[in-house]
mmCIF file of C-alpha atoms in Angstrom:
data_model
loop_
_atom_site.group_PDB
_atom_site.id
_atom_site.type_symbol
_atom_site.label_atom_id
_atom_site.label_comp_id
_atom_site.label_asym_id
_atom_site.label_seq_id
_atom_site.Cartn_x
_atom_site.Cartn_y
_atom_site.Cartn_z
ATOM 1 C CA MET A 157 208.711 76.521 44.777
ATOM 2 C CA THR A 158 206.013 76.440 42.590
ATOM 3 C CA ILE A 159 202.368 77.283 43.761
ATOM 4 C CA GLN A 160 199.178 76.127 41.537
ATOM 5 C CA THR A 161 195.734 77.015 41.488
ATOM 6 C CA ARG A 162 192.654 75.745 40.315
ATOM 7 C CA GLY A 163 189.715 77.298 39.250
ATOM 8 C CA VAL A 164 186.642 76.447 40.942
ATOM 9 C CA THR A 165 183.098 76.874 38.390
ATOM 10 C CA ALA A 166 179.683 76.761 40.393
ATOM 11 C CA THR A 167 177.746 74.561 39.194
ATOM 12 C CA PRO A 168 173.828 75.870 39.122
ATOM 13 C CA ALA A 169 171.043 73.685 41.167
ATOM 14 C CA PRO A 170 169.484 71.837 39.021
ATOM 15 C CA ASP A 171 165.366 73.103 38.513
ATOM 16 C CA ASP A 172 162.784 70.860 40.238
ATOM 17 C CA ASP A 173 161.647 69.558 37.223
ATOM 18 C CA ARG A 174 165.572 67.619 36.528
ATOM 19 C CA LEU A 175 165.076 66.263 40.593
ATOM 20 C CA LEU A 176 165.175 63.041 40.633
ATOM 21 C CA HIS A 177 161.898 62.159 42.248
ATOM 22 C CA LEU A 178 161.279 58.611 44.188
ATOM 23 C CA PRO A 179 157.895 56.851 43.710
ATOM 24 C CA GLY A 180 154.829 58.578 45.447
ATOM 25 C CA ASP A 181 157.015 61.496 45.701
ATOM 26 C CA PRO A 182 154.604 64.532 44.941
ATOM 27 C CA GLY A 183 157.696 66.689 44.018
ATOM 28 C CA THR A 184 156.994 69.808 46.655
ATOM 29 C CA ARG A 185 159.311 71.008 49.096
ATOM 30 C CA LEU A 186 159.285 70.687 52.505
ATOM 31 C CA THR A 187 159.436 74.401 53.302
ATOM 32 C CA ALA A 188 157.051 75.295 50.257
ATOM 33 C CA PRO A 189 154.230 77.534 52.011
ATOM 34 C CA ARG A 190 150.980 75.894 52.577
ATOM 35 C CA THR A 191 148.379 78.067 51.327
ATOM 36 C CA ALA A 192 145.555 76.112 52.192
ATOM 37 C CA GLY A 193 146.462 75.317 55.925
ATOM 38 C CA ARG A 194 147.274 79.439 56.142
ATOM 39 C CA VAL A 195 143.744 79.951 55.117
ATOM 40 C CA GLY A 196 141.966 77.336 57.202
ATOM 41 C CA ARG A 197 143.459 78.696 60.365
ATOM 42 C CA ALA A 198 143.069 81.727 59.456
ATOM 43 C CA VAL A 199 139.387 81.409 58.796
ATOM 44 C CA THR A 200 138.857 79.473 62.119
ATOM 45 C CA ALA A 201 140.799 82.164 63.978
ATOM 46 C CA THR A 202 138.059 84.518 62.223
ATOM 47 C CA VAL A 203 135.076 82.644 63.198
ATOM 48 C CA LEU A 204 136.273 82.288 66.539
ATOM 49 C CA CYS A 205 136.750 85.614 67.503
ATOM 50 C CA VAL A 206 133.402 86.615 65.617
ATOM 51 C CA TRP A 207 131.764 83.740 67.998
ATOM 52 C CA PHE A 208 133.550 85.577 71.359
ATOM 53 C CA LEU A 209 132.846 88.666 69.966
ATOM 54 C CA LEU A 210 128.985 88.610 68.967
ATOM 55 C CA PRO A 211 127.999 88.436 72.753
ATOM 56 C CA PHE A 212 128.989 91.662 73.280
ATOM 57 C CA THR A 213 127.323 93.282 70.849
ATOM 58 C CA PRO A 214 123.983 94.076 72.233
ATOM 59 C CA LEU A 215 126.051 95.519 75.393
ATOM 60 C CA LEU A 216 128.292 97.978 73.367
ATOM 61 C CA LEU A 217 124.776 99.311 71.438
ATOM 62 C CA TRP A 218 123.118 99.443 74.527
ATOM 63 C CA ALA A 219 126.004 101.530 76.010
ATOM 64 C CA VAL A 220 125.691 103.963 73.352
ATOM 65 C CA ALA A 221 121.604 103.967 73.245
ATOM 66 C CA GLU A 222 119.522 106.590 74.423
ATOM 67 C CA ARG A 223 116.192 104.680 73.090
ATOM 68 C CA TRP A 224 115.780 100.814 71.262
ATOM 69 C CA SER A 225 112.551 99.733 70.942
ATOM 70 C CA PHE A 226 110.987 97.050 69.145
ATOM 71 C CA PRO A 227 111.033 95.977 66.400
ATOM 72 C CA ALA A 228 114.325 98.263 65.525
ATOM 73 C CA VAL A 229 117.737 96.199 65.125
ATOM 74 C CA PHE A 230 119.357 98.915 65.918
ATOM 75 C CA PRO A 231 119.435 102.062 68.544
ATOM 76 C CA THR A 232 116.362 104.642 66.893
ATOM 77 C CA GLN A 233 118.089 107.119 69.360
ATOM 78 C CA TRP A 234 121.902 107.331 70.239
ATOM 79 C CA GLY A 235 123.581 108.782 73.174
ATOM 80 C CA PHE A 236 125.685 107.575 76.465
ATOM 81 C CA GLY A 237 122.552 107.066 78.930
ATOM 82 C CA GLY A 238 122.992 103.448 78.973
ATOM 83 C CA LEU A 239 126.611 103.996 79.758
ATOM 84 C CA GLU A 240 125.991 106.921 82.471
ATOM 85 C CA SER A 241 123.294 104.591 84.428
ATOM 86 C CA ALA A 242 125.804 101.682 84.453
ATOM 87 C CA ILE A 243 128.503 104.068 86.080
ATOM 88 C CA ALA A 244 125.751 105.850 88.350
ATOM 89 C CA GLN A 245 124.978 101.954 89.287
ATOM 90 C CA GLY A 246 127.967 100.980 90.040
ATOM 91 C CA ALA A 247 129.705 99.239 87.170
ATOM 92 C CA VAL A 248 133.018 100.382 87.771
ATOM 93 C CA PRO A 249 133.406 98.279 91.313
ATOM 94 C CA ALA A 250 131.329 95.986 90.184
ATOM 95 C CA PHE A 251 133.902 95.258 87.348
ATOM 96 C CA GLY A 252 136.422 95.275 89.785
ATOM 97 C CA ARG A 253 135.065 92.704 91.930
ATOM 98 C CA SER A 254 134.455 90.303 89.262
ATOM 99 C CA LEU A 255 137.520 90.741 87.953
ATOM 100 C CA LEU A 256 139.265 90.332 91.565
ATOM 101 C CA LEU A 257 136.690 87.623 91.987
ATOM 102 C CA GLY A 258 137.654 85.735 88.477
ATOM 103 C CA LEU A 259 141.569 85.944 89.669
ATOM 104 C CA VAL A 260 140.889 84.433 93.307
ATOM 105 C CA VAL A 261 138.991 81.947 91.394
ATOM 106 C CA ALA A 262 141.624 80.426 88.700
ATOM 107 C CA ALA A 263 144.669 80.709 91.115
ATOM 108 C CA VAL A 264 142.675 78.169 93.542
ATOM 109 C CA ALA A 265 140.785 75.863 90.988
ATOM 110 C CA THR A 266 143.820 75.656 88.671
ATOM 111 C CA PRO A 267 146.403 74.394 90.608
ATOM 112 C CA ILE A 268 143.881 72.147 92.745
ATOM 113 C CA GLY A 269 142.446 70.835 89.191
ATOM 114 C CA ALA A 270 146.259 70.391 88.046
ATOM 115 C CA MET A 271 146.555 68.005 91.200
ATOM 116 C CA ALA A 272 143.569 65.874 90.770
ATOM 117 C CA ALA A 273 143.891 65.248 87.172
ATOM 118 C CA ARG A 274 147.413 64.330 87.537
ATOM 119 C CA ALA A 275 146.557 61.504 90.716
ATOM 120 C CA LEU A 276 143.511 60.434 88.373
ATOM 121 C CA THR A 277 145.729 59.465 85.078
ATOM 122 C CA MET A 278 148.650 58.465 86.789
ATOM 123 C CA GLY A 279 146.479 55.774 88.310
ATOM 124 C CA THR A 280 147.713 57.080 91.751
ATOM 125 C CA VAL A 281 143.882 56.971 93.196
ATOM 126 C CA ARG A 282 141.597 54.094 93.679
ATOM 127 C CA TRP A 283 138.662 54.034 91.357
ATOM 128 C CA PRO A 284 139.471 57.045 88.937
ATOM 129 C CA ARG A 285 136.437 56.333 86.796
ATOM 130 C CA ALA A 286 133.899 57.166 90.110
ATOM 131 C CA ILE A 287 135.700 60.320 91.405
ATOM 132 C CA GLY A 288 135.243 61.737 87.699
ATOM 133 C CA VAL A 289 132.013 60.898 87.702
ATOM 134 C CA VAL A 290 131.798 62.707 91.150
ATOM 135 C CA LEU A 291 133.658 65.647 89.880
ATOM 136 C CA LEU A 292 130.990 66.278 87.237
ATOM 137 C CA ALA A 293 128.465 66.656 89.793
ATOM 138 C CA PRO A 294 128.754 70.934 89.770
ATOM 139 C CA ILE A 295 128.242 70.533 86.155
ATOM 140 C CA ALA A 296 125.113 67.819 85.224
ATOM 141 C CA LEU A 297 123.064 69.515 88.721
ATOM 142 C CA PRO A 298 121.180 72.675 87.777
ATOM 143 C CA ALA A 299 123.361 75.998 89.885
ATOM 144 C CA PHE A 300 120.343 76.964 91.439
ATOM 145 C CA ALA A 301 119.469 73.882 93.100
ATOM 146 C CA SER A 302 122.943 73.147 93.896
ATOM 147 C CA VAL A 303 123.729 76.095 96.198
ATOM 148 C CA MET A 304 119.963 76.598 96.942
ATOM 149 C CA GLY A 305 120.820 75.235 100.428
ATOM 150 C CA LEU A 306 124.469 76.021 100.839
ATOM 151 C CA ASN A 307 123.689 80.010 101.860
ATOM 152 C CA VAL A 308 121.937 78.804 105.150
ATOM 153 C CA VAL A 309 124.551 76.456 106.130
ATOM 154 C CA LEU A 310 127.351 79.139 105.425
ATOM 155 C CA LEU A 311 125.200 81.568 107.565
ATOM 156 C CA ARG A 312 124.826 79.458 110.520
ATOM 157 C CA ALA A 313 128.873 78.336 109.870
ATOM 158 C CA TYR A 314 129.716 82.523 109.909
ATOM 159 C CA VAL A 315 131.273 82.173 106.842
ATOM 160 C CA PRO A 316 131.725 85.576 105.306
ATOM 161 C CA PRO A 317 129.667 85.959 101.609
ATOM 162 C CA LEU A 318 132.856 86.857 99.814
ATOM 163 C CA VAL A 319 134.509 83.995 101.647
ATOM 164 C CA GLY A 320 131.785 81.529 100.983
ATOM 165 C CA LEU A 321 131.006 82.808 96.967
ATOM 166 C CA THR A 322 134.790 81.819 96.743
ATOM 167 C CA LEU A 323 134.975 78.747 97.509
ATOM 168 C CA VAL A 324 131.436 77.646 95.965
ATOM 169 C CA LEU A 325 132.872 79.151 92.534
ATOM 170 C CA VAL A 326 136.144 77.144 93.316
ATOM 171 C CA VAL A 327 134.222 74.037 93.607
ATOM 172 C CA ILE A 328 132.264 74.994 90.628
ATOM 173 C CA ALA A 329 135.161 75.590 88.491
ATOM 174 C CA LEU A 330 136.870 72.019 89.592
ATOM 175 C CA PRO A 331 135.464 70.243 86.895
ATOM 176 C CA TYR A 332 136.621 72.718 83.938
ATOM 177 C CA THR A 333 140.349 72.296 85.313
ATOM 178 C CA THR A 334 140.345 68.910 86.119
ATOM 179 C CA PHE A 335 139.601 67.645 82.787
ATOM 180 C CA ALA A 336 141.204 70.427 80.966
ATOM 181 C CA MET A 337 144.490 69.174 82.745
ATOM 182 C CA ARG A 338 143.602 65.769 82.412
ATOM 183 C CA VAL A 339 144.302 65.566 78.548
ATOM 184 C CA ALA A 340 146.971 67.428 78.794
ATOM 185 C CA TYR A 341 148.416 64.677 81.635
ATOM 186 C CA ALA A 342 147.120 62.078 79.444
ATOM 187 C CA ALA A 343 150.039 62.959 76.316
ATOM 188 C CA HIS A 344 152.400 63.903 79.624
ATOM 189 C CA ASP A 345 155.849 62.090 79.137
ATOM 190 C CA ILE A 346 156.654 61.445 82.815
ATOM 191 C CA ARG A 347 160.045 60.398 81.482
ATOM 192 C CA TYR A 348 161.429 64.018 81.394
ATOM 193 C CA GLU A 349 160.768 64.291 85.274
ATOM 194 C CA GLU A 350 162.907 60.995 85.962
ATOM 195 C CA GLU A 351 165.419 62.242 83.522
ATOM 196 C CA ALA A 352 165.649 65.193 85.353
ATOM 197 C CA ARG A 353 165.927 63.463 88.876
ATOM 198 C CA THR A 354 168.915 61.189 87.564
ATOM 199 C CA LEU A 355 170.553 64.129 86.488
ATOM 200 C CA GLY A 356 170.674 65.327 90.625
ATOM 201 C CA ALA A 357 167.692 67.956 90.044
ATOM 202 C CA SER A 358 165.819 68.641 93.337
ATOM 203 C CA ALA A 359 161.640 67.960 93.847
ATOM 204 C CA TRP A 360 161.443 71.736 93.288
ATOM 205 C CA GLN A 361 163.752 72.142 90.701
ATOM 206 C CA VAL A 362 161.589 69.435 88.665
ATOM 207 C CA LEU A 363 158.385 71.286 89.230
ATOM 208 C CA TRP A 364 159.579 74.515 88.372
ATOM 209 C CA ARG A 365 161.657 73.524 85.296
ATOM 210 C CA VAL A 366 160.582 70.588 83.940
ATOM 211 C CA HIS A 367 157.122 69.734 84.751
ATOM 212 C CA ILE A 368 155.509 73.399 84.530
ATOM 213 C CA PRO A 369 157.102 74.223 81.551
ATOM 214 C CA LEU A 370 155.617 71.475 79.610
ATOM 215 C CA VAL A 371 152.104 71.500 80.903
ATOM 216 C CA ALA A 372 152.276 75.745 80.791
ATOM 217 C CA PRO A 373 149.427 75.476 78.138
ATOM 218 C CA ALA A 374 147.280 73.399 79.353
ATOM 219 C CA LEU A 375 147.587 75.149 82.674
ATOM 220 C CA ALA A 376 146.475 78.273 80.726
ATOM 221 C CA ARG A 377 143.569 76.878 79.458
ATOM 222 C CA ALA A 378 142.329 75.874 82.658
ATOM 223 C CA ALA A 379 143.356 79.105 84.226
ATOM 224 C CA PHE A 380 141.378 80.996 81.343
ATOM 225 C CA LEU A 381 138.290 78.339 82.114
ATOM 226 C CA ALA A 382 138.117 79.075 86.041
ATOM 227 C CA PHE A 383 138.500 82.713 85.525
ATOM 228 C CA LEU A 384 135.579 82.669 83.672
ATOM 229 C CA VAL A 385 133.304 81.045 85.974
ATOM 230 C CA GLY A 386 133.947 83.580 88.553
ATOM 231 C CA TRP A 387 134.043 86.493 86.176
ATOM 232 C CA SER A 388 130.406 85.548 84.593
ATOM 233 C CA ASP A 389 128.505 83.617 87.272
ATOM 234 C CA TYR A 390 125.285 85.236 88.587
ATOM 235 C CA ILE A 391 122.726 82.406 90.190
ATOM 236 C CA VAL A 392 125.700 81.284 93.080
ATOM 237 C CA THR A 393 126.478 85.295 93.198
ATOM 238 C CA VAL A 394 122.865 86.613 94.028
ATOM 239 C CA ILE A 395 122.294 83.001 96.189
ATOM 240 C CA ILE A 396 125.945 83.088 98.428
ATOM 241 C CA GLY A 397 125.995 86.179 97.954
ATOM 242 C CA GLY A 398 122.858 87.213 99.381
ATOM 243 C CA GLY A 399 123.190 90.842 97.355
ATOM 244 C CA SER A 400 126.050 92.312 99.399
ATOM 245 C CA ILE A 401 128.171 91.306 96.684
ATOM 246 C CA VAL A 402 127.417 93.353 93.613
ATOM 247 C CA SER A 403 129.566 91.645 90.199
ATOM 248 C CA LEU A 404 129.331 93.018 86.882
ATOM 249 C CA PRO A 405 126.637 90.708 85.736
ATOM 250 C CA LEU A 406 124.389 91.768 88.010
ATOM 251 C CA ILE A 407 124.747 95.035 87.113
ATOM 252 C CA ILE A 408 124.571 94.101 83.603
ATOM 253 C CA ALA A 409 121.118 92.165 84.159
ATOM 254 C CA SER A 410 119.632 94.699 86.308
#
């Protein structure tokens, strides 16, 4: 038995100039780096970071300033007097209270806003536009006017200041969480959940393994907005708290 072998010669891939291009084809590969897009994203991210960090610049300067008189652009005398004064006034416990308040508000307002947004988007409630207008009321009305009489009502109902403050901040955060989730549910494809039920998944499995992973980015955005409401509030904390709840914004303002 004779075995014959044939040589195989590798043919080099043709250059881009020799490739056949269809009409309208610019001739660029799909995997080619898009330099302009990367530069645009980098510039946008840089601008957003600067925009976010810019309000903290005066606070950081005051923390290391002993003296800062007008019209000086920067402190005229450096030191840690501002930081020591803030710590002496209870900045560390106030930071913990603000952090806890923001987390609680986010934990309560995010699921409520998600359920409201799903009901409004899926058409399971009547008069969704009217309900949407009502949800905007905490944003449309000034915070001072909205909560001016609530402190008396909460006191007469024997509601603890911390509980009352949390409830009011949750109501204020609901418009942000609801409309953030409503945008997500407008693009949400419910057929994924229906397919999971068809395959035998329970309601709990559909919620945790299908629904929440699909809307997780929107939930994170809504939770962040609700956290900011509880973290940075000043007017509602002063009125509802009545001075018994000292948060970080109150320390900074003082």
